[in-house]
mmCIF file of C-alpha atoms in Angstrom:
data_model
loop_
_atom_site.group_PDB
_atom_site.id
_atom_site.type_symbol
_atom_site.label_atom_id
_atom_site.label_comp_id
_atom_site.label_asym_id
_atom_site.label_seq_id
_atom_site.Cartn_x
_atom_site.Cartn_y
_atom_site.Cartn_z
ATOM 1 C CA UNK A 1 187.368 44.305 112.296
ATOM 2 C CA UNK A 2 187.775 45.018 115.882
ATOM 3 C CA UNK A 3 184.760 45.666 118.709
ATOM 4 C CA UNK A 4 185.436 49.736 118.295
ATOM 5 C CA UNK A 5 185.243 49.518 114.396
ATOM 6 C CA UNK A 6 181.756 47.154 114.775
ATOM 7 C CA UNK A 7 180.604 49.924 117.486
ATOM 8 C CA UNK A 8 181.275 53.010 114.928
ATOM 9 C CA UNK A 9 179.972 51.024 111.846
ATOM 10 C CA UNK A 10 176.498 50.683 113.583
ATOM 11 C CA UNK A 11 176.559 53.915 114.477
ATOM 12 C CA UNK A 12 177.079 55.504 111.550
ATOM 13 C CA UNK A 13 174.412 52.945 110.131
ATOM 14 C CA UNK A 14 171.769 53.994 112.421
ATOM 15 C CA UNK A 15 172.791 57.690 111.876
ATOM 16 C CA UNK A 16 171.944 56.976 107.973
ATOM 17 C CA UNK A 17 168.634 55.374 108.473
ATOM 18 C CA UNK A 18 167.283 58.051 110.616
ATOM 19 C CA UNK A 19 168.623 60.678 108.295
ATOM 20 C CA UNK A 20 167.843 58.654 104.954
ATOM 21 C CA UNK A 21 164.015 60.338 105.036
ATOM 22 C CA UNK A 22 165.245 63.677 105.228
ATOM 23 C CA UNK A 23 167.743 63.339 102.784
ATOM 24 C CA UNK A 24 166.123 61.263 99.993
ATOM 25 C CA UNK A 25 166.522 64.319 97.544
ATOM 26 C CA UNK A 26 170.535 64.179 97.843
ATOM 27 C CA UNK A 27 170.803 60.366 98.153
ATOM 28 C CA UNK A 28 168.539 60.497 95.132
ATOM 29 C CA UNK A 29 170.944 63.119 93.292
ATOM 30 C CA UNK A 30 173.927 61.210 94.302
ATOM 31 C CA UNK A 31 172.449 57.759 92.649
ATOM 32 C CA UNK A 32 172.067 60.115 89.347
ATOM 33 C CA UNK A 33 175.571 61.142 89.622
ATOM 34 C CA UNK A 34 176.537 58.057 89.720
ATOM 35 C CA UNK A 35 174.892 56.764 86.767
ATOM 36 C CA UNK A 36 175.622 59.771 84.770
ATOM 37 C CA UNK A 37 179.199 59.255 84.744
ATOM 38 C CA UNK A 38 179.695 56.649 82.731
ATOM 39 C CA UNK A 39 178.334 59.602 80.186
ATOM 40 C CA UNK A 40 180.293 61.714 81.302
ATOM 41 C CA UNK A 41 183.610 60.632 80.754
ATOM 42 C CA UNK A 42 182.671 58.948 77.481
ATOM 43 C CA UNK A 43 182.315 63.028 76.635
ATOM 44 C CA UNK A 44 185.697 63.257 78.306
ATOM 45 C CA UNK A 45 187.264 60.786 75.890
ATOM 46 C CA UNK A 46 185.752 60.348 72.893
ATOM 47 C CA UNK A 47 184.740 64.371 72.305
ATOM 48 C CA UNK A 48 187.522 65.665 74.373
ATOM 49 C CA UNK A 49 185.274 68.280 76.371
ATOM 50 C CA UNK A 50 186.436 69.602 79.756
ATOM 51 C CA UNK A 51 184.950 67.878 82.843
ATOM 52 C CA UNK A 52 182.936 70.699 83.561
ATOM 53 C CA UNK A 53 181.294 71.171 79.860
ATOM 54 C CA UNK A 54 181.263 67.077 80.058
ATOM 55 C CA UNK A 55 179.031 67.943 83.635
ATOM 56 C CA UNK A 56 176.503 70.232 82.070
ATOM 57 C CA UNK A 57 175.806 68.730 78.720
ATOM 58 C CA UNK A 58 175.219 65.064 80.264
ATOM 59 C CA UNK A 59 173.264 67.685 83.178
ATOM 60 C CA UNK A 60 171.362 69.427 80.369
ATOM 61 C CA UNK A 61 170.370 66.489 78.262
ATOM 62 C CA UNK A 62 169.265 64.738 81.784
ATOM 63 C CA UNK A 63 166.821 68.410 82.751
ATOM 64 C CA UNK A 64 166.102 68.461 78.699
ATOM 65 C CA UNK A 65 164.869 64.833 78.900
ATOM 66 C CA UNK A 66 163.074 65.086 82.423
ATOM 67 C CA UNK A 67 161.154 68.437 81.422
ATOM 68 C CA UNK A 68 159.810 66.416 78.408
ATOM 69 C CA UNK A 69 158.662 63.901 80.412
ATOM 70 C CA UNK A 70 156.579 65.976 82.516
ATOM 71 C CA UNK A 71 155.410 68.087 80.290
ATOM 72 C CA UNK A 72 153.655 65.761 78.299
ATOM 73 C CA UNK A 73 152.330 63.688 81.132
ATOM 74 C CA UNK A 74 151.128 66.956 83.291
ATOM 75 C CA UNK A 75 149.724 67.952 79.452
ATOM 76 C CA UNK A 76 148.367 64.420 79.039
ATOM 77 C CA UNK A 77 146.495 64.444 82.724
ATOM 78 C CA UNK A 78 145.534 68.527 82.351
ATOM 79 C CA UNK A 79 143.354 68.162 79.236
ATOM 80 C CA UNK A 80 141.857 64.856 80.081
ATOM 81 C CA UNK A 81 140.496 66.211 83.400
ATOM 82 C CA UNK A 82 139.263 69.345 81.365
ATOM 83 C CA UNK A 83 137.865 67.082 78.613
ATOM 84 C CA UNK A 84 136.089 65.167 81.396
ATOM 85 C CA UNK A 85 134.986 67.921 82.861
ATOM 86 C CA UNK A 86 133.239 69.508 79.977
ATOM 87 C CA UNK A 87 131.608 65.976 79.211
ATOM 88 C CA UNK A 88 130.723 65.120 82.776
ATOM 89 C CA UNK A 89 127.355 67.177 82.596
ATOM 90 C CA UNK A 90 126.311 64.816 79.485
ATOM 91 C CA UNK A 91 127.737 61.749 80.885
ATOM 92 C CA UNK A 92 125.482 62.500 84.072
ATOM 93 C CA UNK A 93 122.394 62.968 81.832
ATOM 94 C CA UNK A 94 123.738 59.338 79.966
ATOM 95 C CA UNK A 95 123.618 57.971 83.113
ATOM 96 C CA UNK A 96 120.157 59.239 85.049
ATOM 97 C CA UNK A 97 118.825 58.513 81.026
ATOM 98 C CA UNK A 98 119.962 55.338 80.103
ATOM 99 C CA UNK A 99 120.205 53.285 83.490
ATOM 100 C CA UNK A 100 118.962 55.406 86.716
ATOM 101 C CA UNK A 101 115.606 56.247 85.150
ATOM 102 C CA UNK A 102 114.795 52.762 83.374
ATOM 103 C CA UNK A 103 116.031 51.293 86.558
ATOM 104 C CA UNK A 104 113.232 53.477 88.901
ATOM 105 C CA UNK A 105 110.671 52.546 86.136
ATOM 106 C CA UNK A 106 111.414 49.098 86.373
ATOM 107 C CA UNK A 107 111.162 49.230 90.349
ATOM 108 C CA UNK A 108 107.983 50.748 90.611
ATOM 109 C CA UNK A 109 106.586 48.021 88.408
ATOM 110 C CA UNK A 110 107.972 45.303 90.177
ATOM 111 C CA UNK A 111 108.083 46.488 93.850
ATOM 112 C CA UNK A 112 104.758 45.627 94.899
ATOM 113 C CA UNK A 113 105.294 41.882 93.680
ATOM 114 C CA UNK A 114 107.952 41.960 96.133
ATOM 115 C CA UNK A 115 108.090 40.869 99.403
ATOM 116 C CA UNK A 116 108.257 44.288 102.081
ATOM 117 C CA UNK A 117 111.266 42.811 104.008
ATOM 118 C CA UNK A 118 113.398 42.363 100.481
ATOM 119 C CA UNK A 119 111.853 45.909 99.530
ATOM 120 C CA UNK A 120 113.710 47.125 102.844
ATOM 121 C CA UNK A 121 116.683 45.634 102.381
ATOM 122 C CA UNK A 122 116.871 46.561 98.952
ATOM 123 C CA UNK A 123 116.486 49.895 99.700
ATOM 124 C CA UNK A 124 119.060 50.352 102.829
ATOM 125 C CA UNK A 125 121.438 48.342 100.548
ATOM 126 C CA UNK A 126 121.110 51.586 97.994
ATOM 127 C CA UNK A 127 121.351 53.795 100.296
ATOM 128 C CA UNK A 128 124.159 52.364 102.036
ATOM 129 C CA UNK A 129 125.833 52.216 98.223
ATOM 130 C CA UNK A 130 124.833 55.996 97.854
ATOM 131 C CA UNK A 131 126.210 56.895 101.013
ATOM 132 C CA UNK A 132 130.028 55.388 99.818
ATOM 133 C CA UNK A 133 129.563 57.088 96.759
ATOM 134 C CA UNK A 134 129.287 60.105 98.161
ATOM 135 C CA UNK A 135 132.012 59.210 100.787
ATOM 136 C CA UNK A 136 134.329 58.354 97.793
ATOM 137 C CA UNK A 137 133.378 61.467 95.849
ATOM 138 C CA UNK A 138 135.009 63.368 99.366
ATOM 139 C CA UNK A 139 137.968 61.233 99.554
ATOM 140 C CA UNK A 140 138.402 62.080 95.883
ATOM 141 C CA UNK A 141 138.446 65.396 96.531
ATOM 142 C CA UNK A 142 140.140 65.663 99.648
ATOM 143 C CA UNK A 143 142.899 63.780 97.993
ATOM 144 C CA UNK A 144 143.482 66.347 95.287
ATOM 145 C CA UNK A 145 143.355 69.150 97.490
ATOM 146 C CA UNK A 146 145.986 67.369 99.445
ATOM 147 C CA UNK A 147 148.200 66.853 96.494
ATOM 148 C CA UNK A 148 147.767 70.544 95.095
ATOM 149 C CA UNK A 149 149.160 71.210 98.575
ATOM 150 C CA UNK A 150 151.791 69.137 97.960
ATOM 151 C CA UNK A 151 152.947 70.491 94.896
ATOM 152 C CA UNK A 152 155.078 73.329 96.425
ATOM 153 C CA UNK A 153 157.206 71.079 98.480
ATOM 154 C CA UNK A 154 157.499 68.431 95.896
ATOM 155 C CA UNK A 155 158.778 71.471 93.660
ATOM 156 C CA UNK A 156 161.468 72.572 96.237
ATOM 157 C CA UNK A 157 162.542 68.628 96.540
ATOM 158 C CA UNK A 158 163.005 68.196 92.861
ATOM 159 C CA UNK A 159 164.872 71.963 92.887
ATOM 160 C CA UNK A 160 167.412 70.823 95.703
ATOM 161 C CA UNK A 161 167.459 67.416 93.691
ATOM 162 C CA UNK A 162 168.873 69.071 90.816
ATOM 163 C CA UNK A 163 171.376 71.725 92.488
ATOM 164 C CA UNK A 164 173.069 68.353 93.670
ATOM 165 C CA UNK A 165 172.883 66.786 91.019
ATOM 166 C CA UNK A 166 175.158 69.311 88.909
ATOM 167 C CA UNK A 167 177.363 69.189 92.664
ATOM 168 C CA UNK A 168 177.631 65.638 92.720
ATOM 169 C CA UNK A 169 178.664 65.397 89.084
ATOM 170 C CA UNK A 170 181.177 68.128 89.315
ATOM 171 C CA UNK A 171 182.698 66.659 92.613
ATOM 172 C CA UNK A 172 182.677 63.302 91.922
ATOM 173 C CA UNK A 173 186.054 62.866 91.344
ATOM 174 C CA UNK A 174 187.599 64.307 94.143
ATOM 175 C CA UNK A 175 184.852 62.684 96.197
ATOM 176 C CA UNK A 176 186.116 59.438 94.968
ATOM 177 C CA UNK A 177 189.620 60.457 95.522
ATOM 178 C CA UNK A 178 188.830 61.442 99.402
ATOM 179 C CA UNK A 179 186.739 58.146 99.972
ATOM 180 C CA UNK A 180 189.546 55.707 98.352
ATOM 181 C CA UNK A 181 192.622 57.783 100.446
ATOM 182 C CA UNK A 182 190.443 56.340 103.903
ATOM 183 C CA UNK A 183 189.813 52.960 102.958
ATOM 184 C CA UNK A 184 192.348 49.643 102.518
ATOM 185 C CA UNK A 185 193.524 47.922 99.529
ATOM 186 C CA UNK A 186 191.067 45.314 100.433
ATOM 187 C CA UNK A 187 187.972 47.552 100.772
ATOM 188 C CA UNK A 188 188.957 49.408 97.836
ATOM 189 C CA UNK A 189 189.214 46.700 96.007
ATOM 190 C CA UNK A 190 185.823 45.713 96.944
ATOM 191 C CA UNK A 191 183.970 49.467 96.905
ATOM 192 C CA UNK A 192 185.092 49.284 93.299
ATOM 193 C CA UNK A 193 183.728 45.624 91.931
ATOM 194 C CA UNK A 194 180.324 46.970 94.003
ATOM 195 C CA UNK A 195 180.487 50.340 91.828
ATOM 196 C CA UNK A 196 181.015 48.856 88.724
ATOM 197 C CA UNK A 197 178.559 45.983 88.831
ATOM 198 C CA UNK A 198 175.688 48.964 90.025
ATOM 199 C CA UNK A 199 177.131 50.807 86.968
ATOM 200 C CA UNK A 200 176.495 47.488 84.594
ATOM 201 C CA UNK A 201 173.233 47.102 86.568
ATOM 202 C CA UNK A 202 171.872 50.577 85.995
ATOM 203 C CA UNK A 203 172.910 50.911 82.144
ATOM 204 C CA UNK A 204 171.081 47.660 81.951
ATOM 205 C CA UNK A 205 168.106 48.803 83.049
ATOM 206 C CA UNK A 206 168.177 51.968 81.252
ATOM 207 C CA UNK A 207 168.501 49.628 77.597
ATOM 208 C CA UNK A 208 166.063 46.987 79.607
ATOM 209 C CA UNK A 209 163.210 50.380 79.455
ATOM 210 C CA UNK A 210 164.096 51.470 76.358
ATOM 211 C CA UNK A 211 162.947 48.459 74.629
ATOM 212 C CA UNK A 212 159.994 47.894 76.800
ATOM 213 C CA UNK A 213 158.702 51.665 75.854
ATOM 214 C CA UNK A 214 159.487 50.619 72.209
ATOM 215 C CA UNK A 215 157.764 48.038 72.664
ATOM 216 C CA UNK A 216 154.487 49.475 74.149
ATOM 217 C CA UNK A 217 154.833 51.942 71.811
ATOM 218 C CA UNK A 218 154.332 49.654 68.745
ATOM 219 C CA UNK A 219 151.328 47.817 70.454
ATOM 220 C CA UNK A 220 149.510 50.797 71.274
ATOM 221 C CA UNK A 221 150.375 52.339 67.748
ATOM 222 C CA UNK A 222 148.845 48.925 66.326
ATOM 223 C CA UNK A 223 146.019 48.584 68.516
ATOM 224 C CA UNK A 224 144.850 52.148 68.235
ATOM 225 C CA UNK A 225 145.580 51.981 64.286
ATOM 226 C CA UNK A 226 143.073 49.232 64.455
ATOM 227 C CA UNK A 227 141.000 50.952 66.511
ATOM 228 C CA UNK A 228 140.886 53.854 63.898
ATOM 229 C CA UNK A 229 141.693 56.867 66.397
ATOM 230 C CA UNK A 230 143.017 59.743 65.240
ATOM 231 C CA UNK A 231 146.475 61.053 66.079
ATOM 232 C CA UNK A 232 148.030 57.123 66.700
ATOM 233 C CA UNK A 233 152.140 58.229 66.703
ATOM 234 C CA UNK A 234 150.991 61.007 69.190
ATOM 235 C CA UNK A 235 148.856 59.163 71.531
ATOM 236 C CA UNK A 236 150.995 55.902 71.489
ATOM 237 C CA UNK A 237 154.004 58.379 72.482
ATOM 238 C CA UNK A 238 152.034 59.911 75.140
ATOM 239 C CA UNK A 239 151.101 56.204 76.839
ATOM 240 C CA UNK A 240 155.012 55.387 76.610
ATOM 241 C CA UNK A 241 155.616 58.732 78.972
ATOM 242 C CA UNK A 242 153.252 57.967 81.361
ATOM 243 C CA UNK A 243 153.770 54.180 81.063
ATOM 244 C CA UNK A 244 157.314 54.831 82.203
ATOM 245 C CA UNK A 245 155.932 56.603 85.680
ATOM 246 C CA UNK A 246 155.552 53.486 87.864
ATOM 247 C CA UNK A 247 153.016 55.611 89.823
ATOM 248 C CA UNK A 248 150.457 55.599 87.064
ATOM 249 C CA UNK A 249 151.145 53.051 84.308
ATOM 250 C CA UNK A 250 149.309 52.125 81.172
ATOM 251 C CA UNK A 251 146.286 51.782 82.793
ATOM 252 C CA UNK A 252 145.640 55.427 84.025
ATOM 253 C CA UNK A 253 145.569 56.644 79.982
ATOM 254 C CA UNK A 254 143.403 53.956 78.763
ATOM 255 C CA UNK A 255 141.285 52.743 81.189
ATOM 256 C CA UNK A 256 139.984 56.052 82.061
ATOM 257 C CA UNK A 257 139.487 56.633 78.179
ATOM 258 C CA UNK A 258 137.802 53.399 77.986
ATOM 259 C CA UNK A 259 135.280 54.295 80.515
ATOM 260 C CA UNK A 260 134.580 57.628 79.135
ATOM 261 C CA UNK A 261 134.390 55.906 75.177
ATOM 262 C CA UNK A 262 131.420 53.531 77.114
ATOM 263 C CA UNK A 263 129.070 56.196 78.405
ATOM 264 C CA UNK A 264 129.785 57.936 74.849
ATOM 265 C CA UNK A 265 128.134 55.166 73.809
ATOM 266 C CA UNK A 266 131.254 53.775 71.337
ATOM 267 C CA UNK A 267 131.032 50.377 72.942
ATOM 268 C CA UNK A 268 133.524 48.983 70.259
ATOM 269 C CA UNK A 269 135.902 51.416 70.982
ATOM 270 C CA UNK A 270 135.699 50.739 74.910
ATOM 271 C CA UNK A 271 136.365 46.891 74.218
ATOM 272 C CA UNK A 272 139.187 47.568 72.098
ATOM 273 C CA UNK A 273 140.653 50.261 74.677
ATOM 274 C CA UNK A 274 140.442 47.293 77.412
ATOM 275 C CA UNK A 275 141.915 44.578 74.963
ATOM 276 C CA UNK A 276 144.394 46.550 74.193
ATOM 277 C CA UNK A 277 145.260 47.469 77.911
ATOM 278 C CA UNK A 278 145.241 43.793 78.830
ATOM 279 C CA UNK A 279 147.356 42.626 75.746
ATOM 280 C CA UNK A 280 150.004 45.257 76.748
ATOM 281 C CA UNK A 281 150.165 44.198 79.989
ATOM 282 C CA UNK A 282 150.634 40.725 79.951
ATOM 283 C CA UNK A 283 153.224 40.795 77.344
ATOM 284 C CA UNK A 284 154.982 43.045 79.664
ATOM 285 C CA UNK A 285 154.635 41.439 82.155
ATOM 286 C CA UNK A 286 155.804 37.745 80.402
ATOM 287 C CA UNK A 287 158.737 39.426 79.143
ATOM 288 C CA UNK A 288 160.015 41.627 81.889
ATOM 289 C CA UNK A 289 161.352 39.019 83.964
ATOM 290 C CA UNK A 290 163.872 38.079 80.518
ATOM 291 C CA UNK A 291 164.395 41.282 79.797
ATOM 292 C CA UNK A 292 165.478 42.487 83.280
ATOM 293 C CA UNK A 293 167.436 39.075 83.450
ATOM 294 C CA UNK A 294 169.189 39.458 80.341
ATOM 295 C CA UNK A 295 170.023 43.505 80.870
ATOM 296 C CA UNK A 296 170.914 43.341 84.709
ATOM 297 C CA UNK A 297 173.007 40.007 84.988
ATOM 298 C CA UNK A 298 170.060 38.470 87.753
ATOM 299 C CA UNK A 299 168.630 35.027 86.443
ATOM 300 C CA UNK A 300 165.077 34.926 84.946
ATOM 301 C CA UNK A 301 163.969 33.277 88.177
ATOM 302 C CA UNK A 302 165.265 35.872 90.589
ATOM 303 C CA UNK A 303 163.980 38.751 87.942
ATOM 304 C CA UNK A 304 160.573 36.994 88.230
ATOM 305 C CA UNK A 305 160.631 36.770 92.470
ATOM 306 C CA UNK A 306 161.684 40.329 92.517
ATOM 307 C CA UNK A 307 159.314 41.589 90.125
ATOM 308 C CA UNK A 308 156.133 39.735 91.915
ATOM 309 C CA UNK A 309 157.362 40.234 95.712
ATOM 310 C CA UNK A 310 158.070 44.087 95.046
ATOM 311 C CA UNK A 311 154.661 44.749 93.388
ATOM 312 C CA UNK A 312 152.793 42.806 96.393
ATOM 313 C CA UNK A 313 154.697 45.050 98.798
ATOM 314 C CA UNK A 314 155.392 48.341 96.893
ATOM 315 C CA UNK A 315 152.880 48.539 93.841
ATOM 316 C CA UNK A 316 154.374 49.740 90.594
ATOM 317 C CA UNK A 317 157.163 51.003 92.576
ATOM 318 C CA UNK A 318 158.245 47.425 93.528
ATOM 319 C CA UNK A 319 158.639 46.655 89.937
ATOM 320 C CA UNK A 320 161.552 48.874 89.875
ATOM 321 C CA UNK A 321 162.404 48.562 94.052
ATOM 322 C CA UNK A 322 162.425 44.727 93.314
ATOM 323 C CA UNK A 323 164.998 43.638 91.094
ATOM 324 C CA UNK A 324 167.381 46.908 92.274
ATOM 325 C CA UNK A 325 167.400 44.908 95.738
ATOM 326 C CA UNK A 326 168.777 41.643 93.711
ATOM 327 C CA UNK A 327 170.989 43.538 92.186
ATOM 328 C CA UNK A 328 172.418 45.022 95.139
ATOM 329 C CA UNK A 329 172.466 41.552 96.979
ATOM 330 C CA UNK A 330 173.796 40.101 94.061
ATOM 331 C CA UNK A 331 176.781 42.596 93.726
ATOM 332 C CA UNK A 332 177.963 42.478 97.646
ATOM 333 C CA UNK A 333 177.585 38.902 97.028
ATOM 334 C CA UNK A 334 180.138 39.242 94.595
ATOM 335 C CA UNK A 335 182.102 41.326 96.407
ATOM 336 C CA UNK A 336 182.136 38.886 99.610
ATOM 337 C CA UNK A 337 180.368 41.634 101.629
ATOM 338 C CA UNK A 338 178.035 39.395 102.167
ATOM 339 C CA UNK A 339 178.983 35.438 102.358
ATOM 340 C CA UNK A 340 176.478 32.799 101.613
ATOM 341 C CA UNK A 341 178.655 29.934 101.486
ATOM 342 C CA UNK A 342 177.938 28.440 105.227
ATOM 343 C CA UNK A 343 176.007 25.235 105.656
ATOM 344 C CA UNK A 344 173.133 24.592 107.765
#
């Protein structure tokens, strides 16, 4: 590659990563389209449809499965914040009952056996821990008045993400046809082995979440059998949805519901809720390295690395930014886009 080829390469490069945060939605929708064709065509050939009924029955199934999705979690969040805000008054009363007011009695008693400098400090220390309550109780607040302001644009984003979508999928094959008429033999060659080891990849991680939300779904439908709680198929169906969000996890249904069983004063059922989050994640978490491995074509080890480093750096959203990052090393490894076989 000559000095004028380097020069427009970085260019175009640079152009990308300052137009990659405005564009997320189509990059996004293009990444879909991709992984939607393998679909696609298998509609093509197997049920002989046209490629644009092929388009908008993989499209439809896509919305269809999506719309379920958030349904039930917005349904699952909605009616635990209203449950929790019908029960907050009594939980408050549980509270000021059953530890602020013994606590006070038991002060009074024993404050004048105590020293007036600890006294002091005892006291600035609670009023320092009030004063952070109330600042979190703000922050709280401020935070879901932010994200109720958020909710229009997010809407528009996910709109636009869609509209491309159904673009992308309809024009992918003449997009394909206009990329591989401006590149070499030799780059071809090499576009494709990247394409089709990302389309391996990303079926394998679509099998790789199936079973782990099978699998979380029998725990939690065996713990909460155990637990005796009503409506176990439901509820275990509705910690699989919002188990699959990497912003909210497993945790975020039953540790809130845990908390709330404890001031109810079902202690049992608290324990069991906390068990029961704790069992489900570490089995996840010993398995998903294998699993990810075994579905992906990275080795345990590297599924392991990728899984830990991305959660330090990312949160949940590592778990999945992680091992895509191997993957995509990995595959332009393969394709000799990248060489790693220099000595030091």
């Amino acid at each position: 590659m000559n000095k004028k080829k380097w020069i427009l390469l970085s260019v175009l490069i640079l152009i990308a990563i300052i137009l990659l945060p405005l564009c997320i939605s189509l990059l996004l929708a293009l990444i879909t389209a991709l992984l939607l064709e393998g679909l696609v065509q298998r509609m093509q050939k197997h049920m002989k449809f046209g490629r644009g009924l092929a388009v908008f029955s993989a499209f439809t199934g896509y919305v269809a499965l999506l719309g379920i999705i958030g349904y039930f979690t917005v349904k699952v969040v909605f009616d635990q914040f209203v449950s929790f805000a019908k029960s907050l008054p009594q939980i408050i009363e549980d509270i000021y009952s059953n530890i602020i007011q013994p606590t006070l009695t038991k002060w009074e008693q024993v404050q004048e056996t105590i020293p007036n400098g600890v006294v002091q400090s005892l006291e600035e220390s609670f009023t320092n821990g009030m004063k952070s309550f109330e600042e979190g109780v703000n922050g709280f607040l401020n935070s879901l008045l932010d994200f109720i302001a958020f909710l229009p644009g997010f809407m528009f984003e996910v709109l636009i993400y869609l509209i491309a979508l159904y673009l992308f999928s309809l024009e992918l094959p003449r997009l394909k046809k206009m990329i591989a008429n401006s590149l070499t033999e030799k780059t071809k060659e090499k576009l494709t082995l990247i394409l089709d080891e990302l389309n391996k990849a990303g079926i394998g991680f679509v099998k790789a979440q199936i079973f782990l939300s099978a699998l979380t779904f029998v725990m939690a439908f065996a713990g909460l059998s155990i637990l005796g709680v009503p409506y176990t198929a439901v509820l275990s169906l509705l910690i699989v949805i919002v188990d699959i969000l990497p912003i909210l996890g497993t945790g975020s249904f039953l540790v809130p519901w845990a908390i709330y069983a404890f001031f109810q004063n079902d202690q049992a059922l608290s324990l069991g809720l906390v068990i029961l989050f704790l069992v489900i994640t570490v089995v996840r978490r010993v398995i998903e390295p294998k699993i990810f491995s075994s579905s992906m074509g990275i080795t345990p080890l590297a599924a392991l690395i990728s899984l830990f480093i991305g959660f330090k750096l990312l949160g949940f959203i590592g778990l999945f930014a992680g091992p895509a990052c191997v993957i995509v090393f990995e595959t332009l490894r393969k394709a000799r886009v990248i060489r790693t076989d220099f000595k030091i």
